[in-house]
mmCIF file of C-alpha atoms in Angstrom:
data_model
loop_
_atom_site.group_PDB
_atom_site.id
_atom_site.type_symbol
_atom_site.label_atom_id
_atom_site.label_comp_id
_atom_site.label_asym_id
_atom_site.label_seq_id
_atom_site.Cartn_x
_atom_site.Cartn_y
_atom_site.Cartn_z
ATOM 1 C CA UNK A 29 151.600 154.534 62.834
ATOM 2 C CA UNK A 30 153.446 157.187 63.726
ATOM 3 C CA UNK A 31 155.873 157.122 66.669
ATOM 4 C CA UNK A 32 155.266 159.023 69.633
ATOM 5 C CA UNK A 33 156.905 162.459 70.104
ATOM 6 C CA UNK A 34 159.493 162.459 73.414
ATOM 7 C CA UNK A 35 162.649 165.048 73.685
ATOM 8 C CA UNK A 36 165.487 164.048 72.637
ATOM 9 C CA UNK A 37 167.394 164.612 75.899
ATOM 10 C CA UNK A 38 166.479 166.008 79.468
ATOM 11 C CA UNK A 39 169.317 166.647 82.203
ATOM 12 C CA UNK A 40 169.414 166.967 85.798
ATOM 13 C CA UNK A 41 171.686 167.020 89.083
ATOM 14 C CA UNK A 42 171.692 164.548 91.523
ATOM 15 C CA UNK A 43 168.461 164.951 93.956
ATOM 16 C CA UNK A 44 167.029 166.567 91.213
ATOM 17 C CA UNK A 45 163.561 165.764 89.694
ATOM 18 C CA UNK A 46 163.278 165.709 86.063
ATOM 19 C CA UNK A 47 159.895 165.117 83.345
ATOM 20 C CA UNK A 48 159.793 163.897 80.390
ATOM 21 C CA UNK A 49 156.959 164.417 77.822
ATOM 22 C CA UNK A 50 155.198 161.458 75.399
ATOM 23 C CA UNK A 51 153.379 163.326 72.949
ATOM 24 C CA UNK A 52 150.936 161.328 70.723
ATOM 25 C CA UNK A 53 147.061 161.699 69.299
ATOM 26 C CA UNK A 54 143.616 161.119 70.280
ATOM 27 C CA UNK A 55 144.058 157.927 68.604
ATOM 28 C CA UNK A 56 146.623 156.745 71.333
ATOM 29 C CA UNK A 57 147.929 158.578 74.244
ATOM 30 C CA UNK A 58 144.651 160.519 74.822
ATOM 31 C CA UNK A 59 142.274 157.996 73.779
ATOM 32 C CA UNK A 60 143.696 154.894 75.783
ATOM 33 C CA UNK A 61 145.042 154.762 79.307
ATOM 34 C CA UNK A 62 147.351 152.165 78.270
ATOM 35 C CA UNK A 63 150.940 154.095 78.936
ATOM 36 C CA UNK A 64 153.685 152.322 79.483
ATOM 37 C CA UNK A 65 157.420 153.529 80.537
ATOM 38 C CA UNK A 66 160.559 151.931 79.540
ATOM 39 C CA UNK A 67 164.280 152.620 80.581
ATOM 40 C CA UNK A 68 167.615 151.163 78.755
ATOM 41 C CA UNK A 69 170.251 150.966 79.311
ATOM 42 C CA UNK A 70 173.092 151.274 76.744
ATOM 43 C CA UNK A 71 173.604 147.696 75.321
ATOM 44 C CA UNK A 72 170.640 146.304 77.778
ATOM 45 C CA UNK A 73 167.416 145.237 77.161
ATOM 46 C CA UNK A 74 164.510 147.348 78.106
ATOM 47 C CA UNK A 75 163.372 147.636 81.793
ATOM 48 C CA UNK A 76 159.430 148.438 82.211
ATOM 49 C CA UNK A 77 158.668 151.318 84.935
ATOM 50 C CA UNK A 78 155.252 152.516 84.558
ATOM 51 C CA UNK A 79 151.921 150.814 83.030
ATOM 52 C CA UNK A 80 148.752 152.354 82.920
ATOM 53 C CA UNK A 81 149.691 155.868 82.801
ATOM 54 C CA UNK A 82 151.232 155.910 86.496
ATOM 55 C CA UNK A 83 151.027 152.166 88.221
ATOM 56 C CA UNK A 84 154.505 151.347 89.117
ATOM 57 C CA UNK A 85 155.696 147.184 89.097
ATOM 58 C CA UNK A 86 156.840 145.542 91.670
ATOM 59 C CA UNK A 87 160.427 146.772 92.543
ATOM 60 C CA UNK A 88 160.418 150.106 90.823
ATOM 61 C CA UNK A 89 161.217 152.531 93.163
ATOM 62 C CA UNK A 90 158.833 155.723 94.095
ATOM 63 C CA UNK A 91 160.756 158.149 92.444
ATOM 64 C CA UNK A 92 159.468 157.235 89.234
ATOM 65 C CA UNK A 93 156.050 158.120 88.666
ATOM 66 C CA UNK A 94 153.962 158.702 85.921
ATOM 67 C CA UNK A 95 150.789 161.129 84.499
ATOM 68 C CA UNK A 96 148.504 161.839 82.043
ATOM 69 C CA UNK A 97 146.995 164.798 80.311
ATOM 70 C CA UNK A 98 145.242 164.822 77.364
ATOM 71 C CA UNK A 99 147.005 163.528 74.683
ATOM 72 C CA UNK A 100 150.388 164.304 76.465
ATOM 73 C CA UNK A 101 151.921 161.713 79.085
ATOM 74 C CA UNK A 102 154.628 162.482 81.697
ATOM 75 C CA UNK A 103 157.537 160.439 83.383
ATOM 76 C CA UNK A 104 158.661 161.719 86.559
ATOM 77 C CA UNK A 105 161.801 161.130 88.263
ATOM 78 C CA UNK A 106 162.649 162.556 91.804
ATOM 79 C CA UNK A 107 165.637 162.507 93.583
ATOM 80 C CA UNK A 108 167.415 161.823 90.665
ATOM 81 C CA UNK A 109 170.509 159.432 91.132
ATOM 82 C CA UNK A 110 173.502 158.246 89.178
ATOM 83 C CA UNK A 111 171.952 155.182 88.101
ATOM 84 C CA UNK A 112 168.597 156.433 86.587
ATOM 85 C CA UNK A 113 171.009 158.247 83.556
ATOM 86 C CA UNK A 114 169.748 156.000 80.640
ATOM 87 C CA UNK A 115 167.289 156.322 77.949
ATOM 88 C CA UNK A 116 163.450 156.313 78.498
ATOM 89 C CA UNK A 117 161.057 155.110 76.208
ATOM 90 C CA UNK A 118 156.743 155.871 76.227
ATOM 91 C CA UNK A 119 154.877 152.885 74.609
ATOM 92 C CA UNK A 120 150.700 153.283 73.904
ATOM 93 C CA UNK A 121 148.192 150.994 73.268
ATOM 94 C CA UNK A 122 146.704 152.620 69.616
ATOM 95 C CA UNK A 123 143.680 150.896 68.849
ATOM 96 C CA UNK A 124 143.110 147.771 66.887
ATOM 97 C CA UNK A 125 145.567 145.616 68.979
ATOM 98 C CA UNK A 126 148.144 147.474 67.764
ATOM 99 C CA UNK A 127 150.967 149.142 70.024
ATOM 100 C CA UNK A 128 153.269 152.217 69.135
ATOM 101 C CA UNK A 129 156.819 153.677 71.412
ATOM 102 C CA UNK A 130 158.070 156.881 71.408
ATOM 103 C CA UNK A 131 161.247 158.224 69.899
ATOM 104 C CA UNK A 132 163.298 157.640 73.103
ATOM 105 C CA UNK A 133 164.666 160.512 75.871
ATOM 106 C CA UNK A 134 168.313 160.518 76.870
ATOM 107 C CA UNK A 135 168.328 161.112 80.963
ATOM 108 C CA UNK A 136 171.746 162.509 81.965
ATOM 109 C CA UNK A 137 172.470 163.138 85.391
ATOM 110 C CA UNK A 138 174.773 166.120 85.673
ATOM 111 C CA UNK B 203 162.818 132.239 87.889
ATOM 112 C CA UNK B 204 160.399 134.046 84.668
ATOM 113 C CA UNK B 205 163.178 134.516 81.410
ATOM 114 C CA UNK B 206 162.788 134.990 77.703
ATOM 115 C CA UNK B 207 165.543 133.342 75.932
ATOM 116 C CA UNK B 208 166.496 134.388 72.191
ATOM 117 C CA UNK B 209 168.444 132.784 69.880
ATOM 118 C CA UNK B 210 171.651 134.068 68.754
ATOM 119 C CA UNK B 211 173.186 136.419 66.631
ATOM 120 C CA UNK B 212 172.496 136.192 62.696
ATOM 121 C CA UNK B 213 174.329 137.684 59.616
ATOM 122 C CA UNK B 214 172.771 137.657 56.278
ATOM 123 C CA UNK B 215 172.689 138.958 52.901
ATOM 124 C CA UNK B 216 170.265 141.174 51.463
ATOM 125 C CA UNK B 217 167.226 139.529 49.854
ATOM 126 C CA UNK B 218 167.347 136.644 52.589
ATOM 127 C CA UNK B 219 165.578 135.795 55.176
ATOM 128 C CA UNK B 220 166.044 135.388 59.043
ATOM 129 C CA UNK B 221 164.029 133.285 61.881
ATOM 130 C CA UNK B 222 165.035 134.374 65.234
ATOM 131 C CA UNK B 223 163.402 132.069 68.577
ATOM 132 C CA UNK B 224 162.224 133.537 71.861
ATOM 133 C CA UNK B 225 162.117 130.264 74.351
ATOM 134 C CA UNK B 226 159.859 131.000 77.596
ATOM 135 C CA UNK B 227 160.405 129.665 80.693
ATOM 136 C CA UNK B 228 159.297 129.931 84.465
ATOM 137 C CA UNK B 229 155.511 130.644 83.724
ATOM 138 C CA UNK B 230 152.770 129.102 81.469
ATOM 139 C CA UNK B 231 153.801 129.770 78.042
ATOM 140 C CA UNK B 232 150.028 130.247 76.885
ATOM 141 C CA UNK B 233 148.920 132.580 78.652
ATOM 142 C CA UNK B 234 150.761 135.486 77.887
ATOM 143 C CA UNK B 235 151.328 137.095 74.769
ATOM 144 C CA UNK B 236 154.381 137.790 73.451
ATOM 145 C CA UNK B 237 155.557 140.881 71.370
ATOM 146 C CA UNK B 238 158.286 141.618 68.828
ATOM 147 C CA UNK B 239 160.562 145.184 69.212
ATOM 148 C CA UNK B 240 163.085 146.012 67.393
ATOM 149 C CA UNK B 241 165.889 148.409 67.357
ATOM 150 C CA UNK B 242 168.188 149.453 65.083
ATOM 151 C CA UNK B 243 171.639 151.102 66.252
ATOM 152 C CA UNK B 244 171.180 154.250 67.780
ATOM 153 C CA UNK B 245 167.586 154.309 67.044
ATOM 154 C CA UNK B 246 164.297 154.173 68.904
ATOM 155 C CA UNK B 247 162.628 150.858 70.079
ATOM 156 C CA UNK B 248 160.060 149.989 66.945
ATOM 157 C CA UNK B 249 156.978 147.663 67.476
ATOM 158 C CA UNK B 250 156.895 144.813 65.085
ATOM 159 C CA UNK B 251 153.671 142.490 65.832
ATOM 160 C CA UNK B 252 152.319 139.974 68.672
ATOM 161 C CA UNK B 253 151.361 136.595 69.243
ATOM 162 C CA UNK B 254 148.440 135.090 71.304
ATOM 163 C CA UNK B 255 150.600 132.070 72.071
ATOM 164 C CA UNK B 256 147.258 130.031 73.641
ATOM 165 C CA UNK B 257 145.162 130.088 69.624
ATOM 166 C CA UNK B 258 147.859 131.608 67.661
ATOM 167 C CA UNK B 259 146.538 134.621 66.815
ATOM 168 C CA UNK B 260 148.602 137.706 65.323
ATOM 169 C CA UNK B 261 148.735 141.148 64.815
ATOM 170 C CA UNK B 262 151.096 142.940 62.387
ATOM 171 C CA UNK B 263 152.416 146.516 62.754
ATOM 172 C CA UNK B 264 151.165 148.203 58.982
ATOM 173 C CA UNK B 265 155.285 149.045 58.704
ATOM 174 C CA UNK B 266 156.326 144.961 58.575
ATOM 175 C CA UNK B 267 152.974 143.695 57.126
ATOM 176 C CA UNK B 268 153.234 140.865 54.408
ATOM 177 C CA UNK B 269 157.521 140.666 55.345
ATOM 178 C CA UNK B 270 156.917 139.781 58.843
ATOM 179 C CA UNK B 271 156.049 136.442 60.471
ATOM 180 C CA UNK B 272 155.034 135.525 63.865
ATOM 181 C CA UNK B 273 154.540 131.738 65.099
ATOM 182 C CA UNK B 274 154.833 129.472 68.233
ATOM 183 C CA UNK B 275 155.681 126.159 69.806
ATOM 184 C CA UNK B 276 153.360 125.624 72.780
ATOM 185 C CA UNK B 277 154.990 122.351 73.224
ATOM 186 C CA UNK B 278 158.437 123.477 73.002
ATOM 187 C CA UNK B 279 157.606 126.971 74.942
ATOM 188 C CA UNK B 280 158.663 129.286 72.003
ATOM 189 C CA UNK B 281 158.031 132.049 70.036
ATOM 190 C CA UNK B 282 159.477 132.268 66.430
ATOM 191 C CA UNK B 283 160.225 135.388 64.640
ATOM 192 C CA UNK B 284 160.718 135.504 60.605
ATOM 193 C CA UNK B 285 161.519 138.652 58.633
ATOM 194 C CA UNK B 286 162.252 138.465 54.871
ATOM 195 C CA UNK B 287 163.377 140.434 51.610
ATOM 196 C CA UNK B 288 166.188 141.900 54.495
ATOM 197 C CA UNK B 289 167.787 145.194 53.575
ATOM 198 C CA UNK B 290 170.799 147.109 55.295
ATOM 199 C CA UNK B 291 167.591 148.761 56.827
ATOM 200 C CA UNK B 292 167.087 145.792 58.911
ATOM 201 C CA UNK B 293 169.870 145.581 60.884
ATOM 202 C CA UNK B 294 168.942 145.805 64.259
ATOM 203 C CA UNK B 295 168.081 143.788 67.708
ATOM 204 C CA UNK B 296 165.309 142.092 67.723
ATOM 205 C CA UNK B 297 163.554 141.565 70.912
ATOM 206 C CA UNK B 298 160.419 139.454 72.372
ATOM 207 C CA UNK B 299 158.834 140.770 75.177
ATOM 208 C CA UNK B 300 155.984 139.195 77.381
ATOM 209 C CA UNK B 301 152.312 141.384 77.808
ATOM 210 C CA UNK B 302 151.818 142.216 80.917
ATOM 211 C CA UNK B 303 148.367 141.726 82.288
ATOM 212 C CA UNK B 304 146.354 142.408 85.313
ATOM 213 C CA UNK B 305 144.769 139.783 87.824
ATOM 214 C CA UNK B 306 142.219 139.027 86.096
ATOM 215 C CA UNK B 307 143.807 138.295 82.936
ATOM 216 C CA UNK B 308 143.161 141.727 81.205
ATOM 217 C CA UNK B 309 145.977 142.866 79.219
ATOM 218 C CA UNK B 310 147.621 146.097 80.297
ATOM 219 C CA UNK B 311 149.428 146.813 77.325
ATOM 220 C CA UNK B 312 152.929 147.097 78.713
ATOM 221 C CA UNK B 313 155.559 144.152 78.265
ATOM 222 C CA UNK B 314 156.927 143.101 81.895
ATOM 223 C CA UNK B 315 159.872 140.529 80.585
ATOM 224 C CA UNK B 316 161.999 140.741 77.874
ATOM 225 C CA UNK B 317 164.462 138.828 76.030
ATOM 226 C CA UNK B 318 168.177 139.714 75.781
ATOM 227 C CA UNK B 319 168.039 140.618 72.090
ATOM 228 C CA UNK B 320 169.379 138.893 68.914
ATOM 229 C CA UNK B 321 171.538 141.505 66.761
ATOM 230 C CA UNK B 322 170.731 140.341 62.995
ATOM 231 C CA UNK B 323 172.864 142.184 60.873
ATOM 232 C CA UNK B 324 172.394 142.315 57.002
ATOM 233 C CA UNK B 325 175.775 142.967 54.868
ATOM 234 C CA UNK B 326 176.490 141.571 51.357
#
């Protein structure tokens, strides 16, 4: 499969709310409401933010938040603070128990 | 408290093979899935395959089929990982990562808990 399509890099000042775009097909994003949201940080393994297009886990904070339309899916983050600067990754559910990420956004907070 | 715990860093030659352990602990071992990621440096987190870790049951991504690997230990709470034919390529860390699931067992298709990562890095 292919991997889903993120930019490369988004930036934003402090208080600031940023999105960042997961671009895939019918045959993932927009056929399956199975989203997920990752962040990294450098050298760390993976945190998860956001499942099922925009349910937070326990212990993420609101300012993340996530949405769907069509075959495009969105990670929000309000308020932006020092912390949040790391790399986000989309994940989808593709059909046939199989599972596919995106390419992985660079956050920096200015 | 709920941890993944790999196995430690590898170094092999090109052509070989590497098996890489994910040991679970803090929750029952068989009933959660567990899923293989990978990263290579710089690069973008890359699916490899699951594990049903109740019947055994796996799924390959299409990019690792037939080099690829997946088993379990449900009496010694682990996951095992085995990629062969290695190229430079393959340098990377690998990760397992538990599927999350809702409450009534339905799986959500996000991974809640992850292991720390093995770096296996292949070099003649």
């Amino acid at each position: 499969q292919s991997a889903l399509t993120q930019p490369p890099s988004a930036s934003g000042s402090p208080g600031q709310s940023v999105t960042i775009s997961c671009t895939g097909t019918r045959s993932d994003v927009g056929g399956y409401n199975y989203v997920s949201w990752y962040q990294q940080h450098p050298g760390r393994a993976p945190k998860f933010m956001i499942y099922e297009v925009s349910k937070r886990p326990s212990g993420v904070p609101d300012r993340f938040s996530g949405s769907k339309s069509g075959n495009t899916a969105s990670l929000t983050v309000s308020g932006l603070q020092a912390e949040d600067e790391a790399t986000y990754y989309c994940s989808s559910y593709a059909g046939s128990n199989n599972l596919v990420f995106g390419g992985g956004t660079k956050l920096t907070v200015l | 408290q709920v941890q993944l715990v790999q196995s430690g860093a590898e170094v092999e030659k090109p052509g070989a093979s590497v098996k890489v352990s994910c040991m679970a602990s803090g929750y029952t071992f068989t009933s959660y899935n567990l899923h293989w990621v990978r990263q290579a440096p710089g690069q973008r987190l890359e699916w490899m395959a699951w594990i049903n870790t109740g019947n055994g049951f796996t799924k390959y991504s299409q990019n690792f089929q037939g080099r690829v690997t997946i088993t379990r230990d449900t009496s010694a709470r682990a996951a095992y990982m085995e990629l062969s034919s290695l190229t430079s390529e393959d340098t990377a860390v690998y990760y397992c990562a538990r599927l999350y699931y809702d409450t009534s067992g339905y799986p959500l298709w996000g991974m809640d808990v992850w292991g720390q990562g093995t770096t296996v890095t292949v070099s003649s």
